[in-house]
């Protein structure tokens, strides 16, 4: 990296099927001038998230990303110059910097972050991933001590934290993940009570064995067949926290939704609730205090997967969608 | 009817496809002797409900109905003899009498009802239908004044009351029903703001026109395609009260659930919640007080569809599943 060139990764075409490297192009642009109310920031870490792929489908909770523009994405950045009284050079911020070295961003779209080490924790346990796990599990799923909590994409950035918080709250915790290694890691390193390898084929049966008393809270990161399998094994008055549908993002989404909707929802009096972490930001201080104390006491292990070099960002996302990461994946620019 | 014969309608075979008269047989049985703790009751009105058909599929919130037994069903009955201190001859009760003149039922499974005229109201507005509408709309859907409420099977026993309560609460109310006549009845007689005829084919478009500001609360009686159409038009933070899935009961259920689950639930932060009226029975006195005052003031119109003769009960259910009723259908034994 030098200080006069702005490396940028463009989304050159919106994928209709599986995302591939051909959908991206690395280019070099000018370093923008911040306008009044904006800050010029230098991106330090780019966050990789399944949601990046969802944005390519169309409007979600944000506008769709468009072809031939810099790929959108959250990141941790350092303020280089500021035309806003609230920010000064050297400040560390979180915001949608896009996949590029430098961006001029309205200050109101940037969140000033504390200076802590390692800085990567601002994207993992103290960032969107940790807060999503915290609010989705505790405010939407509302697990009680002794209940069974199941989480999908359990080895991912959010799932790995969900499962550990559920353990802290005294629940039986089952993780669903792809592959024997990830499953072994969940039980041996993160303290999950059981893990189900969905690549093994017999998800229903394995889930029944792992959650013999049924499921009280299902934290859904994936949708599709796994949601369907969990629905079938929910207990009466169970809660499903709908966080994402990664199985539906990359490629052609399922023609239909999961069986059991709405029949099982009625009969079992289930609650399925969607949430977006931004809606809980007014309560983030309390959440961060809990997360920090759990990390400090060793009850919550932080797993990060840092890839080096902005040029590797497309492949980092493609790999994340294929499930190759453990914990929070990010690119060190 | 005479006093020595017990006419009974048996379910002779569990339907795998569409329910027909061939699945039932009228027979004559003995009048049972009540045991200790039981009451002998004479059925006065049999309630017809879409749930009757769901019970034939398997266990729901109650055990499945079995072939070659008296068809299960709720009814209003009069106590003829009692071996329980809590009931005496002449008492009016609600319970699962089954489709027969006489039944010996454990007193703890019978609910003593007030003696009011017309007695049919104990099955409609002051019965399961009215309470289901009340709790499902107000405790699950939680509409606010000025919001848009959509209800399916709107001309049915529950739907017709849901829509009227939503009007009382100051909402814009859209009913979805089958056929022009029912739709006209909803708007001209019951005060709905708009009605969508799902038999008309263009449900999405008609729904968009009827609910131009989107849907805040959807009271779902039907599941299937109509649930899918409503999901697509829910507003952020909308609530779906899942009451039933009549579209899935009679015949072969859909191979899959509605599209948009869980994707739209996440993006729009929706809550989909199933409920069963029995779970709210501890609050029934307050609900009945509200319902009675609305009926007395003319704000809530009671529509009943009374069919005469126990021998017509199978056809009454078959017809209900085909959507031929308006308001609460029951059989006068």
mmCIF file of C-alpha atoms in Angstrom, chain B residues 63-234:
data_model
loop_
_atom_site.group_PDB
_atom_site.id
_atom_site.type_symbol
_atom_site.label_atom_id
_atom_site.label_comp_id
_atom_site.label_asym_id
_atom_site.label_seq_id
_atom_site.Cartn_x
_atom_site.Cartn_y
_atom_site.Cartn_z
ATOM 1 C CA UNK B 63 -54.301 -36.682 19.482
ATOM 2 C CA UNK B 64 -55.165 -37.727 15.950
ATOM 3 C CA UNK B 65 -58.663 -39.028 15.298
ATOM 4 C CA UNK B 66 -58.673 -42.718 14.493
ATOM 5 C CA UNK B 67 -60.626 -44.713 11.929
ATOM 6 C CA UNK B 68 -63.731 -46.594 13.086
ATOM 7 C CA UNK B 69 -64.384 -44.380 16.053
ATOM 8 C CA UNK B 70 -66.965 -41.661 16.581
ATOM 9 C CA UNK B 71 -65.739 -38.532 14.825
ATOM 10 C CA UNK B 72 -64.341 -36.048 17.302
ATOM 11 C CA UNK B 73 -65.707 -32.565 17.524
ATOM 12 C CA UNK B 74 -66.597 -29.826 19.945
ATOM 13 C CA UNK B 75 -70.195 -29.177 20.844
ATOM 14 C CA UNK B 76 -72.632 -27.519 23.151
ATOM 15 C CA UNK B 77 -74.442 -30.105 25.242
ATOM 16 C CA UNK B 78 -76.853 -30.422 28.118
ATOM 17 C CA UNK B 79 -76.042 -32.534 31.132
ATOM 18 C CA UNK B 80 -78.500 -35.430 31.447
ATOM 19 C CA UNK B 81 -76.934 -37.255 34.371
ATOM 20 C CA UNK B 82 -73.828 -36.579 36.393
ATOM 21 C CA UNK B 83 -71.462 -38.535 38.602
ATOM 22 C CA UNK B 84 -69.424 -35.457 39.328
ATOM 23 C CA UNK B 85 -70.296 -32.967 42.054
ATOM 24 C CA UNK B 86 -69.527 -30.001 39.789
ATOM 25 C CA UNK B 87 -72.256 -30.708 37.235
ATOM 26 C CA UNK B 88 -75.963 -31.361 37.493
ATOM 27 C CA UNK B 89 -78.714 -32.223 35.027
ATOM 28 C CA UNK B 90 -79.744 -29.227 32.963
ATOM 29 C CA UNK B 91 -76.305 -27.622 32.994
ATOM 30 C CA UNK B 92 -75.087 -26.402 29.609
ATOM 31 C CA UNK B 93 -71.504 -27.375 28.790
ATOM 32 C CA UNK B 94 -68.947 -27.125 25.999
ATOM 33 C CA UNK B 95 -66.679 -30.057 25.292
ATOM 34 C CA UNK B 96 -65.554 -32.692 22.840
ATOM 35 C CA UNK B 97 -68.823 -34.593 22.657
ATOM 36 C CA UNK B 98 -67.991 -36.088 19.295
ATOM 37 C CA UNK B 99 -70.541 -36.364 16.511
ATOM 38 C CA UNK B 100 -73.245 -38.173 18.484
ATOM 39 C CA UNK B 101 -76.406 -37.622 20.503
ATOM 40 C CA UNK B 102 -75.034 -38.798 23.825
ATOM 41 C CA UNK B 103 -71.572 -38.988 25.331
ATOM 42 C CA UNK B 104 -70.143 -39.801 28.737
ATOM 43 C CA UNK B 105 -67.358 -37.285 29.241
ATOM 44 C CA UNK B 106 -65.023 -36.662 32.213
ATOM 45 C CA UNK B 107 -66.347 -33.561 33.931
ATOM 46 C CA UNK B 108 -62.875 -32.017 33.921
ATOM 47 C CA UNK B 109 -63.012 -31.965 30.096
ATOM 48 C CA UNK B 110 -66.298 -30.045 30.093
ATOM 49 C CA UNK B 111 -66.631 -26.281 30.468
ATOM 50 C CA UNK B 112 -69.812 -25.064 32.116
ATOM 51 C CA UNK B 113 -71.366 -22.329 29.999
ATOM 52 C CA UNK B 114 -73.721 -19.513 30.917
ATOM 53 C CA UNK B 115 -77.351 -19.938 29.876
ATOM 54 C CA UNK B 116 -77.815 -17.281 27.254
ATOM 55 C CA UNK B 117 -79.959 -16.881 24.186
ATOM 56 C CA UNK B 118 -79.395 -17.703 21.476
ATOM 57 C CA UNK B 119 -77.431 -20.722 22.679
ATOM 58 C CA UNK B 120 -75.659 -20.799 19.282
ATOM 59 C CA UNK B 121 -73.610 -17.758 20.347
ATOM 60 C CA UNK B 122 -71.767 -20.102 22.735
ATOM 61 C CA UNK B 123 -70.209 -21.684 19.642
ATOM 62 C CA UNK B 124 -69.726 -18.509 17.620
ATOM 63 C CA UNK B 125 -68.904 -15.153 19.095
ATOM 64 C CA UNK B 126 -68.668 -16.318 22.734
ATOM 65 C CA UNK B 127 -67.085 -19.638 21.829
ATOM 66 C CA UNK B 128 -63.799 -20.802 20.395
ATOM 67 C CA UNK B 129 -64.294 -18.765 17.224
ATOM 68 C CA UNK B 130 -64.789 -15.448 18.985
ATOM 69 C CA UNK B 131 -62.011 -16.042 21.494
ATOM 70 C CA UNK B 132 -59.621 -17.193 18.765
ATOM 71 C CA UNK B 133 -60.275 -14.010 16.841
ATOM 72 C CA UNK B 134 -59.924 -11.880 19.957
ATOM 73 C CA UNK B 135 -56.692 -13.318 21.333
ATOM 74 C CA UNK B 136 -55.071 -13.960 17.981
ATOM 75 C CA UNK B 137 -55.661 -10.442 16.771
ATOM 76 C CA UNK B 138 -55.122 -8.463 19.960
ATOM 77 C CA UNK B 139 -52.503 -10.541 21.819
ATOM 78 C CA UNK B 140 -50.537 -11.941 18.870
ATOM 79 C CA UNK B 141 -51.129 -9.491 16.006
ATOM 80 C CA UNK B 142 -51.186 -6.437 18.313
ATOM 81 C CA UNK B 143 -52.583 -3.948 15.786
ATOM 82 C CA UNK B 144 -52.243 -0.249 16.426
ATOM 83 C CA UNK B 145 -54.750 2.361 15.372
ATOM 84 C CA UNK B 146 -54.256 3.343 11.751
ATOM 85 C CA UNK B 147 -52.399 0.171 10.798
ATOM 86 C CA UNK B 148 -53.498 -2.137 8.012
ATOM 87 C CA UNK B 149 -54.817 -5.540 9.071
ATOM 88 C CA UNK B 150 -55.379 -8.313 6.532
ATOM 89 C CA UNK B 151 -57.286 -11.469 7.408
ATOM 90 C CA UNK B 152 -57.766 -14.572 5.263
ATOM 91 C CA UNK B 153 -60.793 -16.869 5.332
ATOM 92 C CA UNK B 154 -62.367 -13.538 6.187
ATOM 93 C CA UNK B 155 -65.950 -14.684 5.747
ATOM 94 C CA UNK B 156 -65.419 -17.629 8.071
ATOM 95 C CA UNK B 157 -66.251 -17.905 11.739
ATOM 96 C CA UNK B 158 -62.950 -16.502 12.997
ATOM 97 C CA UNK B 159 -62.083 -14.190 10.117
ATOM 98 C CA UNK B 160 -65.383 -12.340 10.148
ATOM 99 C CA UNK B 161 -64.856 -11.493 13.825
ATOM 100 C CA UNK B 162 -61.148 -10.626 13.406
ATOM 101 C CA UNK B 163 -61.967 -8.025 10.778
ATOM 102 C CA UNK B 164 -64.703 -6.440 12.847
ATOM 103 C CA UNK B 165 -62.517 -6.236 15.964
ATOM 104 C CA UNK B 166 -59.754 -4.650 13.876
ATOM 105 C CA UNK B 167 -62.247 -2.038 12.689
ATOM 106 C CA UNK B 168 -63.283 -1.378 16.301
ATOM 107 C CA UNK B 169 -59.574 -0.789 17.035
ATOM 108 C CA UNK B 170 -59.314 1.820 14.279
ATOM 109 C CA UNK B 171 -57.430 -0.157 11.641
ATOM 110 C CA UNK B 172 -57.785 -0.335 7.894
ATOM 111 C CA UNK B 173 -59.150 -3.847 7.326
ATOM 112 C CA UNK B 174 -58.813 -6.022 4.258
ATOM 113 C CA UNK B 175 -60.479 -9.417 4.047
ATOM 114 C CA UNK B 176 -59.411 -12.199 1.705
ATOM 115 C CA UNK B 177 -62.256 -14.542 0.791
ATOM 116 C CA UNK B 178 -63.396 -16.784 -2.026
ATOM 117 C CA UNK B 179 -65.997 -15.358 -4.375
ATOM 118 C CA UNK B 180 -67.601 -12.034 -5.215
ATOM 119 C CA UNK B 181 -70.615 -12.533 -2.947
ATOM 120 C CA UNK B 182 -68.563 -13.087 0.177
ATOM 121 C CA UNK B 183 -66.341 -10.136 -0.674
ATOM 122 C CA UNK B 184 -69.351 -7.909 -1.185
ATOM 123 C CA UNK B 185 -70.792 -9.083 2.136
ATOM 124 C CA UNK B 186 -67.543 -8.224 3.968
ATOM 125 C CA UNK B 187 -67.502 -4.637 2.772
ATOM 126 C CA UNK B 188 -71.230 -3.892 2.704
ATOM 127 C CA UNK B 189 -72.386 -5.708 5.850
ATOM 128 C CA UNK B 190 -69.361 -6.122 8.116
ATOM 129 C CA UNK B 191 -67.651 -2.812 7.456
ATOM 130 C CA UNK B 192 -64.376 -4.098 5.992
ATOM 131 C CA UNK B 193 -62.543 -1.402 4.038
ATOM 132 C CA UNK B 194 -61.737 -3.726 1.159
ATOM 133 C CA UNK B 195 -61.971 -7.368 0.175
ATOM 134 C CA UNK B 196 -59.831 -9.489 -2.124
ATOM 135 C CA UNK B 197 -61.361 -12.429 -3.976
ATOM 136 C CA UNK B 198 -58.626 -15.039 -4.116
ATOM 137 C CA UNK B 199 -60.609 -17.027 -6.670
ATOM 138 C CA UNK B 200 -60.170 -14.099 -9.028
ATOM 139 C CA UNK B 201 -56.587 -15.127 -9.754
ATOM 140 C CA UNK B 202 -54.716 -11.836 -9.339
ATOM 141 C CA UNK B 203 -54.268 -11.986 -5.581
ATOM 142 C CA UNK B 204 -50.936 -10.123 -5.460
ATOM 143 C CA UNK B 205 -52.211 -7.202 -7.477
ATOM 144 C CA UNK B 206 -55.577 -7.022 -5.735
ATOM 145 C CA UNK B 207 -53.881 -7.161 -2.360
ATOM 146 C CA UNK B 208 -51.544 -4.332 -3.290
ATOM 147 C CA UNK B 209 -54.510 -2.213 -4.354
ATOM 148 C CA UNK B 210 -56.463 -3.063 -1.189
ATOM 149 C CA UNK B 211 -53.520 -2.430 1.147
ATOM 150 C CA UNK B 212 -51.633 0.385 -0.598
ATOM 151 C CA UNK B 213 -49.578 1.181 2.523
ATOM 152 C CA UNK B 214 -48.546 -2.454 2.972
ATOM 153 C CA UNK B 215 -49.642 -4.900 5.648
ATOM 154 C CA UNK B 216 -48.861 -4.403 9.329
ATOM 155 C CA UNK B 217 -50.791 -7.368 10.726
ATOM 156 C CA UNK B 218 -51.754 -10.487 8.790
ATOM 157 C CA UNK B 219 -54.085 -12.904 10.541
ATOM 158 C CA UNK B 220 -53.442 -16.155 8.687
ATOM 159 C CA UNK B 221 -56.134 -18.815 8.614
ATOM 160 C CA UNK B 222 -55.045 -20.478 5.403
ATOM 161 C CA UNK B 223 -51.275 -20.792 4.842
ATOM 162 C CA UNK B 224 -50.073 -21.655 1.338
ATOM 163 C CA UNK B 225 -50.132 -19.191 -1.552
ATOM 164 C CA UNK B 226 -52.098 -16.535 0.292
ATOM 165 C CA UNK B 227 -49.582 -16.490 3.134
ATOM 166 C CA UNK B 228 -46.871 -16.143 0.494
ATOM 167 C CA UNK B 229 -48.652 -13.211 -1.141
ATOM 168 C CA UNK B 230 -49.086 -11.454 2.202
ATOM 169 C CA UNK B 231 -45.471 -12.078 3.254
ATOM 170 C CA UNK B 232 -44.335 -10.228 0.154
ATOM 171 C CA UNK B 233 -46.363 -7.169 1.150
ATOM 172 C CA UNK B 234 -45.692 -7.019 4.866
#
